[in-house]
Coordinates of C-alpha atoms and ligand atoms in Angstrom, one line a residue:
X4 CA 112.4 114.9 108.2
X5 CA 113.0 118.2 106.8
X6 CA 110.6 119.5 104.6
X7 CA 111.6 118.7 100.9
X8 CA 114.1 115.6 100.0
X9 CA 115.4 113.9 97.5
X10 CA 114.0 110.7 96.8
X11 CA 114.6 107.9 94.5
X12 CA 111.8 105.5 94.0
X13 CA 113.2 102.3 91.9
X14 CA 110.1 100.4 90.0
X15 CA 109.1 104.0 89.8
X16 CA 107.5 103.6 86.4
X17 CA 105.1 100.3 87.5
X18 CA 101.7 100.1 89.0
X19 CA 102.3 100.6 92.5
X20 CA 105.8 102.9 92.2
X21 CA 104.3 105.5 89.9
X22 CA 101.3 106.2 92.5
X23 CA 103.9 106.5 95.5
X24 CA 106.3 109.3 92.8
X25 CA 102.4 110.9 92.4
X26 CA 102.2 110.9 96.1
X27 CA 105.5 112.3 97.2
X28 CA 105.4 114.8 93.8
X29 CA 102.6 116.5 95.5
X30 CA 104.0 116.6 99.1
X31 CA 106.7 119.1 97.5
X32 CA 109.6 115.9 97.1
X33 CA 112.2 116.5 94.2
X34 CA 111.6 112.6 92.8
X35 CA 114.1 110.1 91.3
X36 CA 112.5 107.2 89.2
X37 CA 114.8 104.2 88.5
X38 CA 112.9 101.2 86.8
X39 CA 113.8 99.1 83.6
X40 CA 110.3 99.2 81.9
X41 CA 110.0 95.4 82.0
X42 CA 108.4 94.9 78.5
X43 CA 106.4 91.6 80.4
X44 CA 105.1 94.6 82.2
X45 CA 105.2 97.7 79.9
X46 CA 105.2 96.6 76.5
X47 CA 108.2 97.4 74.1
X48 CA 108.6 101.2 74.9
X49 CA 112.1 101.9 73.8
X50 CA 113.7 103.3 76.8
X51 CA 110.3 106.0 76.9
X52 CA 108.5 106.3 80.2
X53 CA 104.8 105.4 80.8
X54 CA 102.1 108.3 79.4
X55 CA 100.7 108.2 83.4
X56 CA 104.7 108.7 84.7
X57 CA 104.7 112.0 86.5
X58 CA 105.9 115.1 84.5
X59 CA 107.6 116.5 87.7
X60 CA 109.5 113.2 88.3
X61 CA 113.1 112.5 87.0
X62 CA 113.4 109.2 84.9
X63 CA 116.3 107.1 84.7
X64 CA 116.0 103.7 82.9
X65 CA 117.7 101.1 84.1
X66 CA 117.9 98.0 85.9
X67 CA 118.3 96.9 89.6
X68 CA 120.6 94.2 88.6
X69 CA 122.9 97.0 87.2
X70 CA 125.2 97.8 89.9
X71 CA 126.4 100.9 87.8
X72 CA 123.4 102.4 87.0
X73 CA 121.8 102.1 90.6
X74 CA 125.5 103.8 91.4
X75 CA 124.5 106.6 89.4
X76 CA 121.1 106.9 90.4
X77 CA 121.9 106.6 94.0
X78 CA 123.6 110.2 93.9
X79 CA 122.2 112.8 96.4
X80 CA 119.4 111.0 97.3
X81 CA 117.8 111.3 100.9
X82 CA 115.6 108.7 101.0
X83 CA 114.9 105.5 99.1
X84 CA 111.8 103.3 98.2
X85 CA 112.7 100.0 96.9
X86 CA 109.7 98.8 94.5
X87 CA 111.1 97.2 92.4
X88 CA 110.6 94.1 91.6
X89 CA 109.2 90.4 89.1
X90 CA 105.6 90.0 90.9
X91 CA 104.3 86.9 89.2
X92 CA 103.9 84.5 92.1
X93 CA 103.4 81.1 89.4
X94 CA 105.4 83.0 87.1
X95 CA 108.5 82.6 90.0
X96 CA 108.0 78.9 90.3
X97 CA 109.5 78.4 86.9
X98 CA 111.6 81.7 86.8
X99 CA 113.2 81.1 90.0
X100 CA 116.7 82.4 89.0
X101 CA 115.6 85.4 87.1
X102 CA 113.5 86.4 89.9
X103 CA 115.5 85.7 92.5
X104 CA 118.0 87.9 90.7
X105 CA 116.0 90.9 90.4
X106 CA 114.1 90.4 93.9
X107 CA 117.0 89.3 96.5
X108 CA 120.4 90.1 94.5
X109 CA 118.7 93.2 93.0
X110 CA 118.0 94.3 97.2
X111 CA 121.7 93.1 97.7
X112 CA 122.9 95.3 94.8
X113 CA 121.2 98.7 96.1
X114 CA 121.9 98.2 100.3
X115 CA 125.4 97.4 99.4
X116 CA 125.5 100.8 97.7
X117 CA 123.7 102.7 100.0
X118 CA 126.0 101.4 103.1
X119 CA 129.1 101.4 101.1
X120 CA 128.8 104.3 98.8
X121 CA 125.6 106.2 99.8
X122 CA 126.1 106.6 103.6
X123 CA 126.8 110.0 104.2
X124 CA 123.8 111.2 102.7
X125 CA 120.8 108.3 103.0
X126 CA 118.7 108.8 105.7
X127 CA 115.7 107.0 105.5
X128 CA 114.7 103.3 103.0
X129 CA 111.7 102.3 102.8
X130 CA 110.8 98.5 100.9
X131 CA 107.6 96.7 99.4
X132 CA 107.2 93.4 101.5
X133 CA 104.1 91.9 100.6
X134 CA 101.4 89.9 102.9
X135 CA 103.1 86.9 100.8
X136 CA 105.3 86.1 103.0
X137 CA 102.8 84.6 105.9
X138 CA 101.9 81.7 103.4
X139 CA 98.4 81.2 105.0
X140 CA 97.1 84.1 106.4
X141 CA 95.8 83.2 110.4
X142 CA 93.2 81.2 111.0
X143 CA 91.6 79.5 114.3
X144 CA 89.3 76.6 115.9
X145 CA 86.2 77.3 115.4
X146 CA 85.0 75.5 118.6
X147 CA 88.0 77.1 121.2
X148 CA 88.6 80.2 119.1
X149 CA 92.6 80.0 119.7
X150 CA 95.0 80.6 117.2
X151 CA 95.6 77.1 114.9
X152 CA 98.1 76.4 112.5
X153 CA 96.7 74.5 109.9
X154 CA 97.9 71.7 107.9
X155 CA 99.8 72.8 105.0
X156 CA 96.6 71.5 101.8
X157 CA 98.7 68.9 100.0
X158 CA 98.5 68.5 96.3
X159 CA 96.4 65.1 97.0
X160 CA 94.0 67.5 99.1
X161 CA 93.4 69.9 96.3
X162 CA 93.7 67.3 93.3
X163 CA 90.3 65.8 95.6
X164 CA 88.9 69.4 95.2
X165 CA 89.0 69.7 98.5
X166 CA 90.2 73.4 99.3
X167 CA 90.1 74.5 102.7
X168 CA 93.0 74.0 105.3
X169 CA 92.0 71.5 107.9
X170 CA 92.7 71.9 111.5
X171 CA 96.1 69.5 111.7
X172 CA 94.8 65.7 112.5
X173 CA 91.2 66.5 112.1
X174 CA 89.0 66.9 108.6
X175 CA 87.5 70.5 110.5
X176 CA 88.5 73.7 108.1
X177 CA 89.9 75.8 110.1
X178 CA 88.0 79.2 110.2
X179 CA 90.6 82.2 108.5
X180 CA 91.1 85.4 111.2
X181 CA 92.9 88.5 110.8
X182 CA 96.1 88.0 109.9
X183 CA 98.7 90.2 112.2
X184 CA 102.3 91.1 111.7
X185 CA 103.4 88.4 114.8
X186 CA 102.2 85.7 112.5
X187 CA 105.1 83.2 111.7
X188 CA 106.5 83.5 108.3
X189 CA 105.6 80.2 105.7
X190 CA 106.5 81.7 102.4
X191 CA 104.9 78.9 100.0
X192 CA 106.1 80.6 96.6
X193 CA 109.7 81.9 95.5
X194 CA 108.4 85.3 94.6
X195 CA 107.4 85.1 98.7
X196 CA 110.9 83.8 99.6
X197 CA 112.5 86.7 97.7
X198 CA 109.8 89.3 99.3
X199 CA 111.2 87.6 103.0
X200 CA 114.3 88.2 101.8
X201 CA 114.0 91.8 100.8
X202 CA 111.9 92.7 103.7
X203 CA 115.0 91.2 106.6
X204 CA 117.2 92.6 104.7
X205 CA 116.2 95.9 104.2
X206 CA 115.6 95.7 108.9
X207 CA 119.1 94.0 109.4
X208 CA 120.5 96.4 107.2
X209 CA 119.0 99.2 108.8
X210 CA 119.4 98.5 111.9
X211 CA 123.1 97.5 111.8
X212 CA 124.0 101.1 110.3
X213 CA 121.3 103.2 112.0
X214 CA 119.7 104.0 108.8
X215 CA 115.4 103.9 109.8
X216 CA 114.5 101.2 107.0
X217 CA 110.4 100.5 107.2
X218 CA 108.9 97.2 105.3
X219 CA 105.6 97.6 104.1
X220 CA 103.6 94.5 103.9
X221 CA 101.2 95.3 100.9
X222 CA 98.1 93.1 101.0
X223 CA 96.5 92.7 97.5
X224 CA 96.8 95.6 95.5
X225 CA 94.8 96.8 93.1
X226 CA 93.9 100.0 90.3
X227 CA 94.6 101.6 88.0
X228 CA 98.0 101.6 85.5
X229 CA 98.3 97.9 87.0
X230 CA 99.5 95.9 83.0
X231 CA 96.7 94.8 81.2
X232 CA 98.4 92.7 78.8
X233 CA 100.9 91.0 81.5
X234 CA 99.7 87.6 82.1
X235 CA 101.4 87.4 85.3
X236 CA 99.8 90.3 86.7
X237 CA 97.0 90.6 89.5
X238 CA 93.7 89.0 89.1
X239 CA 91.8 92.1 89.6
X240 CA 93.2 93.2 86.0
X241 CA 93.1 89.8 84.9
X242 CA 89.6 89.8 85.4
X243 CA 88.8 93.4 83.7
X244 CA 90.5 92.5 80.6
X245 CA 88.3 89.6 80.0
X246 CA 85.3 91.3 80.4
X247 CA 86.4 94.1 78.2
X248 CA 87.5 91.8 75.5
X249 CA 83.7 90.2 76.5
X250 CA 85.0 86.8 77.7
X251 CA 84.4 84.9 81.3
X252 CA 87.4 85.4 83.2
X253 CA 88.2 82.1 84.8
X254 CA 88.6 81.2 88.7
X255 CA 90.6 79.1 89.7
X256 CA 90.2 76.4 92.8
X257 CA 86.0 77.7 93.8
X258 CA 86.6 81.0 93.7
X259 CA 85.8 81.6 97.2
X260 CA 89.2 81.5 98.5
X261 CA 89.9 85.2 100.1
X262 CA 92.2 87.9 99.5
X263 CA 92.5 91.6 100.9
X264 CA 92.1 94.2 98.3
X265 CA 93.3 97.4 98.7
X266 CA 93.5 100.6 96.0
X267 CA 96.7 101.7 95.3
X268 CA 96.1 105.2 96.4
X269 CA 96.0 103.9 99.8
X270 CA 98.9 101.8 99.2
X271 CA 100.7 105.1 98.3
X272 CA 99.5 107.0 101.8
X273 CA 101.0 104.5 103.7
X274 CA 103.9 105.0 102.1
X275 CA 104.2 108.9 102.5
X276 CA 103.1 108.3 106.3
X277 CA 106.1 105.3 106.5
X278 CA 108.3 108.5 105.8
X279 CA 106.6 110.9 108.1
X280 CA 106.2 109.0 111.1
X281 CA 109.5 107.9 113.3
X282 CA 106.9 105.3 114.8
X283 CA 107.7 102.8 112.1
X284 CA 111.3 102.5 111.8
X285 CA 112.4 99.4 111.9
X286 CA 109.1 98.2 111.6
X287 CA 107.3 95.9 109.3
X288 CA 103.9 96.9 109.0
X289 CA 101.0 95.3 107.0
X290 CA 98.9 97.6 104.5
X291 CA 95.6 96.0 103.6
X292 CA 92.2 97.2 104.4
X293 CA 91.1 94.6 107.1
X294 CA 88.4 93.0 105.0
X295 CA 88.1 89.7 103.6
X296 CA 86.7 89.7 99.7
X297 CA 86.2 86.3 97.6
X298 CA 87.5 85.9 94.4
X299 CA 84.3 85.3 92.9
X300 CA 82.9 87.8 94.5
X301 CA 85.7 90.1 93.0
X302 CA 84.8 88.7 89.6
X303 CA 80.9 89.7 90.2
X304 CA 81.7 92.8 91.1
X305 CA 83.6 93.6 87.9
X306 CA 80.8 92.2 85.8
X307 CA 78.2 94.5 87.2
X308 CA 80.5 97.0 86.3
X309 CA 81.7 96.1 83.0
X310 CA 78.6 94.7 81.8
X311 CA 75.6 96.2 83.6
X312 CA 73.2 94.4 81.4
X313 CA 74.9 91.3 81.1
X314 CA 75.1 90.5 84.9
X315 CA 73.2 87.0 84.3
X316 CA 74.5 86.4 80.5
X317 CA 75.5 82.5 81.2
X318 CA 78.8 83.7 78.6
X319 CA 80.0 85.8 81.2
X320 CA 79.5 84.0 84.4
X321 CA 83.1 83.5 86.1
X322 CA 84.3 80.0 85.0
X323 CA 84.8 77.5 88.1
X324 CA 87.6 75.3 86.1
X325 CA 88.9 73.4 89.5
X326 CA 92.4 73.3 88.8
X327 CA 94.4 75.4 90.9
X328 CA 97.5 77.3 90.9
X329 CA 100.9 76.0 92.9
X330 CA 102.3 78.1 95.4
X331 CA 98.3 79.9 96.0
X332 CA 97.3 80.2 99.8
X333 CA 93.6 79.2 100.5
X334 CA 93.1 82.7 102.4
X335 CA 94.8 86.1 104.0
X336 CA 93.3 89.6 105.2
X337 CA 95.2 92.1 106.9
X338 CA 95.1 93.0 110.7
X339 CA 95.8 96.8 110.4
X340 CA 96.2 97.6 113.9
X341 CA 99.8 98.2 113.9
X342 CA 99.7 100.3 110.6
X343 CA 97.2 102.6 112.9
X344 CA 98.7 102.6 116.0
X345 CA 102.2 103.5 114.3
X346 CA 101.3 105.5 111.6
X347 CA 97.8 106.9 111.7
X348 CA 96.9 104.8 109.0
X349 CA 93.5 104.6 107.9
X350 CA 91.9 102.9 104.3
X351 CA 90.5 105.2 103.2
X352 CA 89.0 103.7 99.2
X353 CA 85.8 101.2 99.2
X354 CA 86.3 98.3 97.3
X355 CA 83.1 99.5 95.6
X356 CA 84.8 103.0 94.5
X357 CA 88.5 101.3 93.8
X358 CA 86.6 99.1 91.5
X359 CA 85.0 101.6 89.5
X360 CA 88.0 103.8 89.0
X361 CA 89.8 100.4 87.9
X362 CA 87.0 100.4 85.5
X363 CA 87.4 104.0 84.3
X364 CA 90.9 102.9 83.3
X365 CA 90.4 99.8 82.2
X366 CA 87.7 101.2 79.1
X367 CA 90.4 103.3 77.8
X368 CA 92.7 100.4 77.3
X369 CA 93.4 98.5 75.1
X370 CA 93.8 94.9 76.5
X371 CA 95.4 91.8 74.7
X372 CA 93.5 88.9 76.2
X373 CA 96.7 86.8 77.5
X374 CA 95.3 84.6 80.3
X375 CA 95.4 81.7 77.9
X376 CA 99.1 82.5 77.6
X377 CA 99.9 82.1 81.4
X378 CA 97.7 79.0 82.0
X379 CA 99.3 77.1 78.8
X380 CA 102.2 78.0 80.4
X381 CA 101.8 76.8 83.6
X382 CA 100.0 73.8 82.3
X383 CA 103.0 72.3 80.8
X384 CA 105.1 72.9 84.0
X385 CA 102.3 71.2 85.7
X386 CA 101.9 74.3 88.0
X387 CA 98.4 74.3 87.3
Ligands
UD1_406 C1 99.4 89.2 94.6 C2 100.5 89.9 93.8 C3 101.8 89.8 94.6 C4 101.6 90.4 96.0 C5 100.5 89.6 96.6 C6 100.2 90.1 98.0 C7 100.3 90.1 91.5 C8 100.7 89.5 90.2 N1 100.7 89.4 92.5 O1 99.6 87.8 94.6 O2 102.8 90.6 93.9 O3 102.7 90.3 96.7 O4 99.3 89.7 95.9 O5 99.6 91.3 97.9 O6 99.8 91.1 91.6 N2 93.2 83.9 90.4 C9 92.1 83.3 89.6 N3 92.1 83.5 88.3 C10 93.2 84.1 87.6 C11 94.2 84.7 88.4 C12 94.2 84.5 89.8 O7 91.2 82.7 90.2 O8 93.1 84.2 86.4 C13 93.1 83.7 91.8 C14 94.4 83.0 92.3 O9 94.4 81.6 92.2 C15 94.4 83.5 93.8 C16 93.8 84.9 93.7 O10 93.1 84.9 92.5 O11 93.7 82.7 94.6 C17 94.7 86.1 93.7 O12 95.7 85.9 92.7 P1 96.8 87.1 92.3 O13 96.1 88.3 91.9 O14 97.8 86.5 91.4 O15 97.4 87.5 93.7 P2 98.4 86.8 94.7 O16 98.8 85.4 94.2 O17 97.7 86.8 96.0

């Protein structure tokens, strides 16, 4: 790839999008942000871009559903990376037409472009998949070792408080492994239907038309800039803006189901290396760090931040409720090898040092308390 190109990044303006525009800003790109400031996600803004949005970028508001404004935004532009996109995994069991609309039409919308209109000049796409898309991450028999598939936990299961997926016809849990990219597919959510959907279309696309198309499979991200006051967003922010407004943030199932965190400055490098390196076309490739962390132990970790000298203040101790959330997996952490062999990739942020510049954000915010708004709302659908 020649040395500076023209890029459009659409969800530019968003948590994850405006660290990849950072990222390619400073490897000498000219950078094209396309992203409707979702004001679930950015607050009403009036059309003005985020205060973190690089200066050096272009911005261009608009919408992914709008075939006319991607049209527009689509001109000249060398490469793309589709970010774009309604991340609330409950939120999508309600929502399931708006965010199939923005998720899988808006994908439709912009490869139909680039392969219709766009084709003379694209060279390179690159999409956010997410680790979603496995449903249950891989786990395996504790007393063989092999690979299991484990029964799918059934509401009856969980309603018992019983969380852990049993090895199928016994009542062992089966014991959760790295989870590699050869791991068959069980979306269990219709955001995770519509990230499958983004991610094979984005490869069939590309490969039909020769155009190298990359699908990064993002484990759980995490950092700064992620919204605050969206009640849909990820639980590491969830978490902060309880503490700061000096409440217990609230866990759902035990809290020790596991997830992979990973800063979003790493998410970011894998992107600029998904660019540089031929290795990964036509690859999906997951991004995580390769470490399993609880979800109490996430919360814990926050409090000893936040609150220093409130560490064992009963008030603040995460809140165990039981209930759980439909459409959660019980646990999934990354198997990086591929994203090493293929692109050099390396984590490079301890959860320890993500956390704290999470923190560093978080003080200077100010956060509206909204977790009561999501649960209420998911209580009535019974998603809860
Ligand atoms: C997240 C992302 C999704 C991404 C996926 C994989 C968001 C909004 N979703 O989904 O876009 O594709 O990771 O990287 O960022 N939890 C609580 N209390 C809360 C909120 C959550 O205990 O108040 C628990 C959940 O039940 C779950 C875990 O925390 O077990 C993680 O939840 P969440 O941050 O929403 O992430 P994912 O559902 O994994």
């Amino acid at each position: 790839m020649s040395s500076s190109l023209h890029i459009l990044v659409t969800g530019g303006a968003g948590f994850i999008g405006s660290f990849i525009v950072d990222a390619l800003v400073e490897k000498g790109h000219r950078v094209r942000v396309f992203d409707c400031l979702d004001p679930q996600v950015h607050g009403e803004r009036d059309g003005k871009a985020p205060e973190y949005l690089s200066r050096d970028a272009e911005f261009v508001l608009g919408d992914v559903r709008d075939v006319e404004a991607l049209d527009k935004a689509m001109d000249g532009i060398d490469v793309v990376f589709h970010e774009a996109a309604a991340v609330g995994v409950a939120q999508s069991m309600y929502a399931i037409r708006a965010y199939t609309e923005a998720n899988t039409m808006g994908t439709a919308n912009l490869l139909e472009l680039i392969v219709n209109k766009h084709r003379d000049h694209v060279r390179r796409m690159i999409v956010a998949s997410s680790m979603s898309i496995y449903g249950e991450g891989r786990y395996v028999d504790p007393a063989t070792n092999q690979f299991v598939v484990p029964a799918q936990r059934t509401t009856r299961q969980l309603d018992s408080g019983d969380w852990e997926p049993r090895i199928q016809g016994t009542d062992r849990p089966a014991q959760p492994a790295p989870c590699d990219e050869m791991k068959p597919l069980e979306p269990t959510s219709i955001y995770a239907i519509n990230k499958r959907d983004q991610e094979e279309m984005f490869l069939s696309v590309g490969r039909a038309y020769g155009i190298p198309a990359v699908a990064l499979r993002y484990f759980n991200v995490y950092g700064s800039r992620q919204a605050l006051s969206n009640p849909y967003t990820g639980v590491g922010a969830i978490f902060s803006s309880c503490y700061l407004n000096g409440r217990a943030p609230r866990v759902f199932e035990d809290g020790l189901q596991t997830r992979d965190f990973i800063h979003v400055t790493d998410i970011a490098r894998a992107n600029v290396l998904a660019l540089e390196r031929s290795e990964a076309d036509y690859e999906a490739i997951n991004v995580g760090t390769g470490r399993p962390t609880s979800v109490l132990g996430l919360a814990k970790m926050l409090l000893a931040k936040l609150h220093p000298d409130r560490v064992e203040d009963p008030e603040l101790q995460p809140k165990i409720v039981g209930r759980f959330r439909a459409g959660d997996i019980r646990h999934c952490y990354g198997d990086i090898s591929k994203a090493r062999r293929l692109m050099g990739f390396e984590p490079a942020v301890r959860l320890e040092d993500g956390i704290a510049e999470l923190i560093e954000w978080v003080r200077k915010q100010e956060a509206k308390d909204l977790s009561d708004q999501a649960l209420k709302e998911l209580s009535q659908r019974r998603l809860v």
